[in-house]
Short mmCIF file of C-alpha atoms in Angstrom, two decimals:
data_model
loop_
_atom_site.label_atom_id
_atom_site.label_comp_id
_atom_site.label_asym_id
_atom_site.label_seq_id
_atom_site.Cartn_x
_atom_site.Cartn_y
_atom_site.Cartn_z
CA MET A 884 -161.01 160.32 3.02
CA THR A 885 -157.81 162.35 3.30
CA ALA A 886 -154.79 160.18 2.48
CA LEU A 887 -152.17 162.89 3.14
CA SER A 888 -152.46 166.18 5.00
CA ILE A 889 -149.63 168.72 5.41
CA SER A 890 -150.20 171.88 7.45
CA ASN A 891 -147.76 174.70 8.24
CA LEU A 892 -144.75 172.55 7.34
CA LYS A 893 -141.48 174.33 7.95
CA VAL A 894 -138.05 172.73 7.46
CA GLN A 895 -134.70 174.16 8.46
CA ILE A 896 -131.31 172.66 7.57
CA HIS A 897 -128.50 173.87 9.85
CA GLY A 898 -130.56 176.96 10.63
CA THR A 899 -131.46 177.82 7.03
CA THR A 900 -135.17 177.67 6.25
CA VAL A 901 -135.83 175.66 3.07
CA LEU A 902 -139.61 175.16 3.40
CA HIS A 903 -141.97 177.93 4.49
CA ASP A 904 -145.43 177.02 5.85
CA ILE A 905 -146.32 174.37 3.26
CA ASP A 906 -150.02 173.43 3.18
CA LEU A 907 -151.05 170.49 0.99
CA SER A 908 -153.92 168.02 1.03
CA LEU A 909 -154.36 164.81 -0.93
CA ASP A 910 -157.54 162.73 -0.89
CA ALA A 911 -157.72 159.00 -1.53
CA GLY A 912 -158.20 158.23 -5.20
CA ARG A 913 -156.88 161.63 -6.28
CA ILE A 914 -153.64 162.89 -7.85
CA LEU A 915 -151.79 165.99 -6.63
CA GLY A 916 -149.17 167.50 -8.92
CA VAL A 917 -146.27 169.35 -7.26
CA VAL A 918 -144.45 171.59 -9.73
CA GLY A 919 -141.50 173.97 -9.52
CA GLU A 920 -137.91 174.58 -10.55
CA SER A 921 -134.90 172.79 -9.11
CA GLY A 922 -134.41 173.94 -5.52
CA SER A 923 -138.04 175.00 -5.07
CA GLY A 924 -138.63 172.45 -2.29
CA LYS A 925 -140.55 169.72 -4.14
CA SER A 926 -138.33 166.80 -3.14
CA MET A 927 -137.76 168.20 0.36
CA THR A 928 -141.53 168.16 0.89
CA ALA A 929 -141.63 164.52 -0.20
CA LEU A 930 -138.72 163.60 2.09
CA SER A 931 -140.55 165.28 4.97
CA VAL A 932 -143.51 162.96 4.40
CA MET A 933 -141.17 159.96 4.28
CA GLN A 934 -139.24 161.29 7.30
CA LEU A 935 -135.99 160.87 5.38
CA LEU A 936 -134.70 164.41 5.79
CA PRO A 937 -130.91 165.01 5.67
CA ARG A 938 -128.79 165.37 8.79
CA GLY A 939 -129.11 168.72 10.49
CA SER A 940 -132.77 169.08 9.54
CA VAL A 941 -135.48 170.25 11.90
CA TRP A 942 -139.14 170.23 10.90
CA SER A 943 -142.26 171.60 12.47
CA GLY A 944 -145.93 171.62 11.57
CA ASP A 945 -148.37 168.80 11.06
CA ILE A 946 -148.00 165.82 8.67
CA ARG A 947 -150.62 163.07 8.66
CA VAL A 948 -150.51 159.93 6.50
CA ALA A 949 -153.78 157.96 6.46
CA GLY A 950 -154.74 159.70 9.70
CA ASN A 951 -151.43 158.93 11.50
CA ASP A 952 -149.61 161.94 12.97
CA LEU A 953 -145.94 161.48 12.02
CA ASP A 954 -144.76 163.56 14.95
CA THR A 955 -146.07 160.88 17.35
CA LEU A 956 -144.31 157.92 15.65
CA ASP A 957 -140.95 156.57 16.78
CA GLU A 958 -138.39 155.23 14.30
CA ALA A 959 -139.71 151.65 14.46
CA ALA A 960 -143.21 152.84 13.64
CA LEU A 961 -141.86 155.05 10.82
CA CYS A 962 -140.06 152.05 9.33
CA GLN A 963 -143.34 150.15 9.31
CA MET A 964 -145.11 153.13 7.73
CA ARG A 965 -142.62 153.39 4.83
CA GLY A 966 -143.63 150.91 2.18
CA ARG A 967 -146.83 149.85 3.91
CA ASP A 968 -148.69 153.19 4.19
CA VAL A 969 -146.58 155.40 1.93
CA GLY A 970 -144.30 154.35 -0.92
CA MET A 971 -141.88 156.45 -2.93
CA ILE A 972 -140.61 156.25 -6.50
CA PHE A 973 -137.24 157.98 -6.79
CA GLN A 974 -136.04 159.81 -9.88
CA GLU A 975 -132.81 157.89 -10.51
CA PRO A 976 -133.56 154.14 -10.51
CA MET A 977 -129.94 152.97 -10.67
CA THR A 978 -129.12 154.61 -7.33
CA ALA A 979 -132.37 153.30 -5.81
CA LEU A 980 -131.57 149.68 -6.73
CA ASN A 981 -128.87 147.41 -5.33
CA PRO A 982 -126.58 146.49 -8.26
CA VAL A 983 -125.57 143.11 -6.77
CA ARG A 984 -129.09 141.80 -6.08
CA THR A 985 -131.60 140.49 -8.59
CA ILE A 986 -134.72 142.48 -9.39
CA GLY A 987 -136.90 139.69 -7.99
CA ASP A 988 -135.13 139.76 -4.63
CA GLN A 989 -135.35 143.54 -4.40
CA VAL A 990 -139.10 143.68 -5.02
CA ALA A 991 -139.68 140.70 -2.74
CA GLU A 992 -137.65 142.30 0.05
CA THR A 993 -140.36 144.93 0.62
CA VAL A 994 -142.96 142.18 1.05
CA CYS A 995 -140.80 140.11 3.40
CA VAL A 996 -139.89 143.06 5.66
CA HIS A 997 -143.44 144.29 6.14
CA THR A 998 -145.55 141.12 6.02
CA GLY A 999 -143.31 138.31 7.22
CA ALA A 1000 -144.18 136.31 4.11
CA SER A 1001 -141.97 133.40 3.09
CA ARG A 1002 -139.43 133.87 0.33
CA ARG A 1003 -141.56 131.83 -2.09
CA GLU A 1004 -144.67 133.90 -1.34
CA ALA A 1005 -142.76 137.16 -1.63
CA LEU A 1006 -141.22 136.17 -4.98
CA ALA A 1007 -144.67 135.24 -6.28
CA ILE A 1008 -145.92 138.72 -5.35
CA ALA A 1009 -142.79 140.25 -6.93
CA ARG A 1010 -143.53 138.36 -10.13
CA ARG A 1011 -147.08 139.73 -10.24
CA MET A 1012 -145.87 143.29 -9.59
CA LEU A 1013 -143.22 143.10 -12.32
CA ASP A 1014 -145.82 141.74 -14.76
CA ARG A 1015 -148.13 144.60 -13.85
CA VAL A 1016 -145.52 147.29 -14.60
CA GLY A 1017 -144.76 145.81 -18.02
CA LEU A 1018 -141.82 143.47 -17.31
CA PRO A 1019 -143.19 140.05 -18.40
CA GLU A 1020 -141.63 136.83 -17.17
CA ASP A 1021 -140.53 135.57 -20.59
CA ARG A 1022 -138.26 138.60 -21.12
CA PHE A 1023 -137.55 139.68 -17.54
CA PRO A 1024 -137.12 136.70 -15.22
CA LEU A 1025 -136.65 137.37 -11.52
CA ASP A 1026 -132.92 136.55 -11.74
CA ARG A 1027 -132.11 139.58 -13.92
CA TYR A 1028 -129.87 142.29 -12.44
CA PRO A 1029 -130.39 146.08 -12.73
CA HIS A 1030 -127.44 146.45 -15.12
CA ASP A 1031 -129.19 144.05 -17.52
CA LEU A 1032 -132.02 146.55 -17.98
CA SER A 1033 -132.41 149.90 -19.70
CA GLY A 1034 -133.14 153.07 -17.74
CA GLY A 1035 -136.85 152.86 -18.39
CA GLN A 1036 -136.96 149.20 -17.41
CA ARG A 1037 -135.12 149.94 -14.16
CA GLN A 1038 -137.68 152.63 -13.37
CA ARG A 1039 -140.42 150.03 -13.75
CA VAL A 1040 -138.66 147.84 -11.17
CA VAL A 1041 -138.60 150.78 -8.73
CA ILE A 1042 -142.32 151.33 -9.30
CA ALA A 1043 -142.96 147.62 -8.67
CA GLN A 1044 -141.13 147.97 -5.34
CA ALA A 1045 -143.18 151.01 -4.35
CA ILE A 1046 -146.58 149.45 -5.13
CA ALA A 1047 -145.82 145.92 -3.87
CA LEU A 1048 -147.87 146.47 -0.68
CA ARG A 1049 -150.44 148.79 -2.26
CA PRO A 1050 -149.72 151.79 0.00
CA LYS A 1051 -152.34 154.41 0.79
CA VAL A 1052 -150.07 157.22 -0.46
CA LEU A 1053 -147.61 156.96 -3.34
CA ILE A 1054 -145.02 159.70 -3.88
CA ALA A 1055 -143.57 159.75 -7.40
CA ASP A 1056 -140.52 162.03 -7.66
CA GLU A 1057 -139.97 162.70 -11.39
CA PRO A 1058 -141.05 159.12 -12.27
CA SER A 1059 -141.02 159.69 -16.03
CA THR A 1060 -137.98 161.94 -16.54
CA ALA A 1061 -135.75 159.09 -17.75
CA LEU A 1062 -138.44 157.35 -19.81
CA ASP A 1063 -139.21 157.50 -23.52
CA VAL A 1064 -142.63 158.81 -24.51
CA THR A 1065 -144.37 155.48 -25.06
CA THR A 1066 -142.99 154.01 -21.84
CA GLN A 1067 -143.88 157.24 -20.04
CA ALA A 1068 -147.45 157.01 -21.32
CA GLN A 1069 -147.68 153.40 -20.11
CA ILE A 1070 -146.26 154.25 -16.67
CA LEU A 1071 -148.56 157.24 -16.25
CA ASP A 1072 -151.53 155.11 -17.29
CA LEU A 1073 -150.40 152.50 -14.76
CA LEU A 1074 -150.19 155.10 -11.98
CA ARG A 1075 -153.62 156.46 -12.92
CA GLN A 1076 -155.03 152.91 -12.86
CA LEU A 1077 -153.47 152.18 -9.44
CA VAL A 1078 -154.98 155.35 -8.00
CA ARG A 1079 -158.41 154.39 -9.31
CA GLU A 1080 -158.36 150.69 -8.43
CA GLU A 1081 -156.60 150.88 -5.07
CA ASP A 1082 -158.17 154.18 -3.94
CA MET A 1083 -154.65 155.42 -3.38
CA GLY A 1084 -153.49 159.04 -3.20
CA LEU A 1085 -150.66 159.98 -5.59
CA MET A 1086 -148.31 162.93 -5.10
CA LEU A 1087 -146.68 163.48 -8.50
CA ILE A 1088 -143.53 165.63 -8.43
CA THR A 1089 -142.44 166.75 -11.87
CA HIS A 1090 -141.17 169.66 -13.97
CA ASP A 1091 -143.20 168.52 -16.99
CA LEU A 1092 -146.31 170.70 -17.07
CA ALA A 1093 -147.87 168.63 -19.87
CA VAL A 1094 -147.72 165.50 -17.69
CA VAL A 1095 -149.32 167.32 -14.77
CA ALA A 1096 -152.03 168.84 -16.96
CA GLY A 1097 -152.99 165.44 -18.32
CA LEU A 1098 -152.85 163.49 -15.06
CA ALA A 1099 -153.27 165.58 -11.90
CA ASP A 1100 -156.61 166.56 -10.36
CA SER A 1101 -155.04 169.42 -8.41
CA ILE A 1102 -151.72 171.20 -8.47
CA ALA A 1103 -149.39 173.06 -6.11
CA ILE A 1104 -146.69 175.32 -7.55
CA LEU A 1105 -143.63 175.82 -5.36
CA LYS A 1106 -141.06 178.59 -5.55
CA GLU A 1107 -138.19 179.06 -3.09
CA GLY A 1108 -139.75 176.71 -0.56
CA ALA A 1109 -143.26 178.15 -0.55
CA VAL A 1110 -146.52 177.36 -2.31
CA VAL A 1111 -147.23 180.37 -4.55
CA GLU A 1112 -150.36 178.99 -6.22
CA SER A 1113 -152.57 175.93 -5.82
CA GLY A 1114 -155.96 174.60 -6.81
CA PRO A 1115 -157.64 172.40 -9.44
CA THR A 1116 -155.18 171.86 -12.29
CA ARG A 1117 -157.27 173.26 -15.12
CA GLU A 1118 -158.29 176.34 -13.17
CA VAL A 1119 -154.69 177.15 -12.24
CA PHE A 1120 -153.35 176.70 -15.79
CA ARG A 1121 -156.19 178.60 -17.43
CA ALA A 1122 -156.12 181.56 -15.04
CA LEU A 1123 -152.30 181.79 -14.63
CA ARG A 1124 -152.72 184.30 -11.82
CA HIS A 1125 -149.19 184.22 -10.39
CA PRO A 1126 -146.27 185.61 -12.46
CA TYR A 1127 -144.20 182.51 -11.66
CA THR A 1128 -146.92 180.22 -13.01
CA ARG A 1129 -147.04 182.29 -16.21
CA ALA A 1130 -143.22 182.04 -16.51
CA LEU A 1131 -143.30 178.24 -16.18
CA PHE A 1132 -146.11 177.98 -18.71
CA SER A 1133 -144.21 180.15 -21.22
CA ALA A 1134 -140.93 178.23 -20.75
CA SER A 1135 -142.69 174.90 -21.29
CA ALA A 1136 -143.70 175.93 -24.83
CA HIS A 1137 -140.46 177.76 -25.65
CA VAL A 1138 -138.94 177.32 -29.13
CA PRO A 1139 -135.42 178.75 -29.73
CA GLU A 1140 -134.95 181.14 -32.64
CA ARG A 1141 -132.64 180.03 -35.46
CA SER A 1142 -131.06 182.58 -37.79
CA ARG A 1143 -129.02 180.34 -40.12
CA LYS A 1144 -129.72 177.40 -42.37
CA PRO A 1145 -127.32 174.41 -42.65
CA ALA A 1146 -124.81 174.47 -45.52
CA LEU A 1147 -126.17 171.63 -47.67
CA ALA A 1148 -123.61 172.02 -50.46
CA ARG A 1149 -120.55 171.33 -48.30
CA THR A 1150 -119.11 167.94 -47.38
CA PRO A 1151 -121.09 166.45 -44.48
CA VAL A 1152 -119.49 166.98 -41.10
CA LEU A 1153 -120.60 163.43 -40.17
CA ALA A 1154 -121.39 160.53 -42.49
CA VAL A 1155 -122.57 157.25 -40.93
CA GLU A 1156 -122.38 154.51 -43.58
CA ASN A 1157 -124.02 151.09 -43.07
CA VAL A 1158 -122.91 150.90 -39.44
CA VAL A 1159 -123.36 147.59 -37.61
CA ARG A 1160 -122.77 147.12 -33.87
CA GLU A 1161 -123.21 143.68 -32.28
CA TYR A 1162 -122.85 142.35 -28.76
CA GLN A 1163 -122.14 138.80 -27.70
CA GLN A 1164 -124.97 137.70 -25.43
CA PRO A 1165 -124.15 135.88 -22.16
CA ARG A 1166 -124.44 132.10 -22.12
CA ARG A 1167 -127.62 130.76 -20.54
CA ARG A 1168 -126.64 127.12 -21.15
CA LEU A 1169 -123.15 125.71 -20.72
CA PHE A 1170 -122.59 124.27 -24.20
CA VAL A 1171 -124.87 126.57 -26.19
CA ARG A 1172 -123.41 129.82 -27.47
CA PRO A 1173 -126.20 132.30 -28.24
CA PRO A 1174 -126.04 134.31 -31.46
CA PRO A 1175 -124.77 137.91 -31.20
CA PHE A 1176 -127.32 140.61 -30.55
CA ARG A 1177 -127.37 143.26 -33.29
CA ALA A 1178 -128.02 146.55 -31.50
CA VAL A 1179 -127.36 148.74 -34.57
CA ASP A 1180 -128.30 147.30 -37.94
CA GLN A 1181 -127.05 148.89 -41.19
CA VAL A 1182 -127.63 152.50 -40.11
CA SER A 1183 -126.76 155.31 -42.52
CA PHE A 1184 -127.31 159.08 -42.33
CA GLU A 1185 -125.48 162.40 -42.71
CA ILE A 1186 -125.22 165.63 -40.73
CA ARG A 1187 -124.30 168.84 -42.55
CA HIS A 1188 -122.36 171.83 -41.23
CA GLY A 1189 -124.54 173.90 -38.92
CA GLU A 1190 -127.30 171.29 -38.96
CA ASN A 1191 -129.06 170.03 -35.84
CA VAL A 1192 -130.27 166.45 -36.18
CA GLY A 1193 -132.43 164.67 -33.62
CA LEU A 1194 -132.29 160.93 -32.90
CA VAL A 1195 -135.39 159.60 -31.13
CA GLY A 1196 -136.75 156.21 -30.14
CA GLU A 1197 -137.72 154.10 -27.16
CA SER A 1198 -135.33 152.77 -24.53
CA GLY A 1199 -133.33 149.87 -25.95
CA CYS A 1200 -133.79 150.91 -29.59
CA GLY A 1201 -130.04 151.47 -30.05
CA LYS A 1202 -129.73 155.28 -29.72
CA SER A 1203 -126.99 155.30 -27.09
CA THR A 1204 -125.20 152.34 -28.70
CA LEU A 1205 -125.11 154.24 -31.99
CA ALA A 1206 -123.80 157.32 -30.16
CA ARG A 1207 -120.99 155.28 -28.59
CA ALA A 1208 -120.10 153.89 -32.00
CA ILE A 1209 -120.02 157.39 -33.51
CA LEU A 1210 -117.77 158.56 -30.66
CA ALA A 1211 -115.53 155.48 -31.24
CA LEU A 1212 -116.13 154.29 -27.68
CA ASP A 1213 -117.35 150.99 -29.16
CA GLY A 1214 -115.92 149.14 -32.15
CA LEU A 1215 -117.89 148.45 -35.32
CA GLN A 1216 -118.71 145.09 -36.86
CA GLY A 1217 -119.66 146.69 -40.16
CA GLY A 1218 -119.63 149.99 -42.02
CA ASN A 1219 -117.62 153.13 -41.32
CA ILE A 1220 -117.97 156.66 -39.94
CA ARG A 1221 -116.53 159.73 -41.65
CA LEU A 1222 -115.77 163.17 -40.25
CA ASN A 1223 -115.47 165.98 -42.80
CA GLY A 1224 -115.03 163.40 -45.54
CA HIS A 1225 -112.24 161.44 -43.80
CA VAL A 1226 -112.66 157.97 -42.27
CA PHE A 1227 -112.79 158.32 -38.50
CA THR A 1228 -113.46 154.69 -37.63
CA SER A 1229 -114.47 151.56 -39.52
CA ALA A 1230 -115.13 147.87 -38.90
CA GLY A 1231 -112.04 146.20 -37.48
CA ASP A 1232 -110.07 149.45 -37.10
CA GLY A 1233 -109.62 151.86 -34.24
CA PRO A 1234 -110.41 155.57 -34.46
CA ASN A 1235 -108.21 158.04 -36.30
CA PRO A 1236 -106.59 160.00 -33.42
CA GLU A 1237 -106.09 163.09 -35.60
CA LEU A 1238 -109.87 163.43 -36.04
CA ARG A 1239 -111.00 162.70 -32.49
CA SER A 1240 -110.81 166.36 -31.44
CA ARG A 1241 -113.37 167.27 -34.13
CA MET A 1242 -116.15 165.65 -32.10
CA GLN A 1243 -117.23 166.16 -28.48
CA VAL A 1244 -120.06 164.96 -26.26
CA VAL A 1245 -122.38 166.40 -23.60
CA PHE A 1246 -123.87 163.80 -21.27
CA GLN A 1247 -127.24 163.73 -19.50
CA ASP A 1248 -125.85 164.06 -15.96
CA PRO A 1249 -123.19 166.80 -15.85
CA TYR A 1250 -122.40 166.21 -12.18
CA GLY A 1251 -121.66 162.54 -12.82
CA SER A 1252 -119.35 163.37 -15.74
CA PHE A 1253 -117.13 165.74 -13.74
CA ASN A 1254 -114.51 165.00 -11.09
CA PRO A 1255 -115.84 166.85 -8.02
CA ARG A 1256 -112.31 167.32 -6.63
CA HIS A 1257 -111.17 169.50 -9.53
CA ARG A 1258 -111.92 173.14 -10.17
CA VAL A 1259 -113.85 174.27 -13.24
CA HIS A 1260 -110.67 175.51 -14.96
CA ARG A 1261 -109.22 172.02 -15.04
CA LEU A 1262 -112.55 170.37 -15.88
CA VAL A 1263 -113.18 172.61 -18.88
CA SER A 1264 -109.61 172.25 -20.19
CA GLU A 1265 -109.60 168.43 -20.06
CA PRO A 1266 -110.29 167.95 -23.83
CA PHE A 1267 -106.95 169.52 -24.68
CA HIS A 1268 -105.35 166.09 -24.18
CA LEU A 1269 -106.86 165.28 -27.60
CA VAL A 1270 -104.87 168.09 -29.23
CA GLY A 1271 -101.24 167.67 -30.21
CA SER A 1272 -100.02 171.02 -28.89
CA ALA A 1273 -102.17 172.02 -25.95
CA PRO A 1274 -101.98 175.68 -24.82
CA ARG A 1275 -100.36 176.53 -21.52
CA GLY A 1276 -100.22 179.40 -19.08
CA ALA A 1277 -101.94 182.61 -20.09
CA GLU A 1278 -103.14 181.16 -23.40
CA LEU A 1279 -104.86 178.27 -21.60
CA ASP A 1280 -106.51 180.72 -19.19
CA ARG A 1281 -107.73 182.80 -22.14
CA ARG A 1282 -109.23 179.76 -23.87
CA VAL A 1283 -111.00 178.63 -20.67
CA ASP A 1284 -112.35 182.15 -20.06
CA ARG A 1285 -113.62 182.36 -23.64
CA ALA A 1286 -115.37 178.97 -23.39
CA LEU A 1287 -117.08 179.97 -20.14
CA THR A 1288 -118.12 183.32 -21.58
CA GLU A 1289 -119.60 181.62 -24.66
CA VAL A 1290 -122.02 179.68 -22.45
CA GLY A 1291 -123.05 182.65 -20.31
CA LEU A 1292 -120.73 182.14 -17.33
CA THR A 1293 -117.92 184.40 -16.06
CA SER A 1294 -114.15 184.13 -15.78
CA SER A 1295 -114.40 183.95 -11.98
CA ASP A 1296 -116.35 180.68 -12.27
CA ALA A 1297 -113.14 178.93 -13.37
CA GLY A 1298 -111.89 178.89 -9.78
CA LYS A 1299 -114.99 177.21 -8.32
CA TYR A 1300 -115.88 173.57 -7.76
CA ILE A 1301 -118.70 171.85 -9.59
CA HIS A 1302 -120.85 171.44 -6.47
CA GLU A 1303 -121.13 175.24 -6.22
CA PHE A 1304 -123.33 175.43 -9.32
CA SER A 1305 -126.98 174.65 -10.07
CA GLY A 1306 -128.01 171.88 -12.49
CA GLY A 1307 -128.42 174.30 -15.38
CA GLN A 1308 -125.05 175.94 -14.71
CA ARG A 1309 -123.36 172.52 -14.59
CA GLN A 1310 -124.80 171.71 -17.99
CA ARG A 1311 -123.43 175.02 -19.30
CA ILE A 1312 -120.00 174.01 -17.99
CA ALA A 1313 -120.35 170.65 -19.76
CA ILE A 1314 -121.10 172.53 -22.99
CA ALA A 1315 -118.09 174.81 -22.39
CA ARG A 1316 -115.90 171.73 -22.01
CA ALA A 1317 -117.18 170.42 -25.32
CA LEU A 1318 -116.61 173.77 -27.06
CA ILE A 1319 -113.09 174.53 -25.89
CA ILE A 1320 -111.28 172.60 -28.64
CA GLU A 1321 -113.63 173.98 -31.30
CA PRO A 1322 -115.20 170.73 -32.57
CA ALA A 1323 -117.27 170.47 -35.72
CA LEU A 1324 -119.86 168.16 -34.11
CA ILE A 1325 -121.26 167.81 -30.60
CA VAL A 1326 -123.23 164.73 -29.57
CA LEU A 1327 -125.80 165.66 -26.92
CA ASP A 1328 -127.05 162.53 -25.15
CA GLU A 1329 -130.23 163.48 -23.23
CA ALA A 1330 -128.51 166.77 -22.39
CA VAL A 1331 -131.61 168.61 -21.12
CA SER A 1332 -133.92 165.80 -19.95
CA ALA A 1333 -133.08 166.31 -16.26
CA LEU A 1334 -133.54 170.10 -16.33
CA ASP A 1335 -136.67 171.97 -15.28
CA VAL A 1336 -138.56 173.88 -17.96
CA SER A 1337 -137.09 177.34 -17.43
CA ILE A 1338 -133.48 176.12 -17.31
CA ARG A 1339 -134.17 173.86 -20.30
CA ALA A 1340 -135.39 176.87 -22.29
CA GLN A 1341 -132.19 178.77 -21.44
CA VAL A 1342 -129.94 175.85 -22.45
CA LEU A 1343 -131.84 175.32 -25.73
CA ASP A 1344 -131.45 179.03 -26.53
CA LEU A 1345 -127.75 178.73 -25.76
CA LEU A 1346 -127.31 175.70 -28.02
CA ALA A 1347 -129.22 177.32 -30.88
CA GLY A 1348 -127.16 180.51 -30.59
CA LEU A 1349 -123.86 178.61 -30.51
CA SER A 1350 -124.83 176.57 -33.56
CA ASP A 1351 -125.66 179.71 -35.55
CA ARG A 1352 -122.63 181.68 -34.39
CA LEU A 1353 -119.97 178.96 -34.56
CA ASP A 1354 -121.35 176.83 -37.43
CA LEU A 1355 -121.71 173.93 -35.00
CA SER A 1356 -123.54 170.70 -35.83
CA TYR A 1357 -125.44 168.69 -33.22
CA LEU A 1358 -126.61 165.11 -32.96
CA PHE A 1359 -129.35 165.57 -30.38
CA ILE A 1360 -130.31 162.25 -28.76
CA SER A 1361 -133.45 162.47 -26.67
CA HIS A 1362 -136.63 160.66 -25.70
CA ASP A 1363 -138.36 164.03 -25.26
CA LEU A 1364 -139.95 164.65 -28.65
CA SER A 1365 -141.04 168.17 -27.71
CA VAL A 1366 -137.41 169.18 -27.16
CA VAL A 1367 -136.32 167.55 -30.42
CA ARG A 1368 -139.10 169.33 -32.26
CA ALA A 1369 -138.04 172.68 -30.78
CA ILE A 1370 -134.33 172.63 -31.68
CA THR A 1371 -133.60 170.26 -34.60
CA ASP A 1372 -133.70 170.70 -38.38
CA ARG A 1373 -134.08 167.01 -39.17
CA VAL A 1374 -135.09 163.99 -37.12
CA LEU A 1375 -134.18 160.29 -37.29
CA VAL A 1376 -136.56 157.75 -35.76
CA MET A 1377 -134.89 154.56 -34.54
CA LYS A 1378 -136.52 151.21 -33.74
CA ASP A 1379 -134.85 147.86 -33.09
CA GLY A 1380 -131.48 149.15 -34.25
CA GLN A 1381 -132.70 150.60 -37.55
CA ILE A 1382 -133.70 154.05 -38.80
CA VAL A 1383 -137.36 153.57 -39.76
CA GLU A 1384 -138.11 157.18 -40.72
CA GLN A 1385 -136.20 160.41 -41.27
CA GLY A 1386 -136.90 163.84 -42.67
CA GLU A 1387 -137.38 167.51 -41.78
CA THR A 1388 -138.45 167.69 -38.16
CA GLU A 1389 -141.69 169.60 -38.58
CA SER A 1390 -142.73 167.45 -41.54
CA VAL A 1391 -142.17 164.21 -39.62
CA PHE A 1392 -144.04 165.47 -36.56
CA ARG A 1393 -146.97 166.86 -38.51
CA ASN A 1394 -147.33 163.93 -40.88
CA PRO A 1395 -145.53 160.81 -39.58
CA GLN A 1396 -145.46 158.01 -42.14
CA HIS A 1397 -144.19 154.98 -40.23
CA PRO A 1398 -146.60 153.37 -37.71
CA TYR A 1399 -143.88 153.50 -35.03
CA THR A 1400 -143.39 157.24 -35.54
CA GLN A 1401 -147.14 157.71 -35.36
CA THR A 1402 -147.14 155.88 -32.02
CA LEU A 1403 -144.35 158.08 -30.64
CA VAL A 1404 -146.03 161.31 -31.71
CA ALA A 1405 -149.39 160.22 -30.32
CA ALA A 1406 -147.82 159.31 -26.95
CA THR A 1407 -146.06 162.68 -26.53
CA PRO A 1408 -147.74 164.73 -23.75
CA SER A 1409 -149.14 168.06 -24.96
CA LEU A 1410 -149.99 170.86 -22.56
CA GLU A 1411 -152.45 172.48 -24.94
CA ALA A 1412 -154.17 169.17 -25.76
CA ALA A 1413 -154.45 168.23 -22.09
CA LEU A 1414 -156.11 171.53 -21.19
CA ALA A 1415 -158.43 171.39 -24.21
CA ALA A 1416 -159.61 167.84 -23.46
CA PRO A 1417 -162.89 167.39 -21.55
CA ALA A 1418 -162.48 166.90 -17.80
CA SER A 1419 -162.42 163.27 -16.68
#
């Protein structure tokens, strides 16, 4: 039985064609992978199925969900279809969840709207769905709020919402981008199990070719709003008939070239010494004060000049908390942090302002870290407030131009707004902002996890080249072990606030010693392994 059929789909937004004659078919109990770069039309195709296209959109063609022609349904019927017949998992869970409502209420709402069940019945179903996606009642009661959860845990709540009514078609738009490898493996196994047990069709939208190769029965590759190649997954990836498919395949396995080795004899650019970071937990009982939660527990490591160090671990292991402590955005309860041999911050003391300019950060979401009302010139020059004598006039323009040129942009880009750039270009601007005051260390917090494979390869090449040319050191925080393996010299593995294993990257990945590291490596999707495995 065909769960989803799309024929000759064409979408125009204010007269501009963004989808060209899309033909896709998804049978019940099967998984269709939709792959392509940012702007290729993947999400627009999904929004067409959901009938959630932006204002000014006009679509034509034929879309059928479980045999129902969407063109014949009015808005009331479409509202009934969403959630009941077709569910959708969005990429960014925090924007898909209501921050002022509990997770139990949000999952139960889907049940109440579509079935008329009582609140008690709906909450009971919500509890079962949350248990099924790996959020057990003892740790995740229904009265928890989204801000109480990590990114991966929030994504599980969104999945629980989408599957609450067991729809016939489930659309997953980058469902594992924000998840660590073990959580990703669990979620993908869950989706595979749902497809098999519920005879549901799954449209999986992703830029991760390894995930598609290991999960999808068939694949459609989109470029500039058109399907350039489609067919059974293994046949498409083994034949690689279209040049664009070959380019994606090559970018997925890309490893940047490094020409320099870190200077081991010099004073470390960063020394983290027995760092402790604790949080006071909220009271659950009026007269009982819970003990503090130790998020970072006696962590010590060093980063040398020109060295790239990766920090990996599951959601909630303490990676981002440690990064905030290193950046002096959070205070320490123990230990100290040194930059170039000088104490930058220690327990009970604030950061040394004279050293703050020696360290910069690049965040995961460049658009969210920029003020959209300012031009690139002002955005890139913002770090100069950390410097005692900031340049002005022509000198400031020269420094901004040089920073943009270093990351592969042009001087004319300084006069544009951030919305005029693609995701990869925005991340280049974020790197330019970090470079402009010539820091010794850049902390990259999931800096490439949201980028498609070709843009990710370009950004990794850029980072490797900058490190070699400018003697830059990186602390590369990521849940994507393949990226860490490609760009770092050493890797630190973090679990429950502690570093459980560290060493040269290739050595750790080839021969992990700690059971937790072995679990992480085993859970990492591999394109080659997926294609070599026998067909299921």
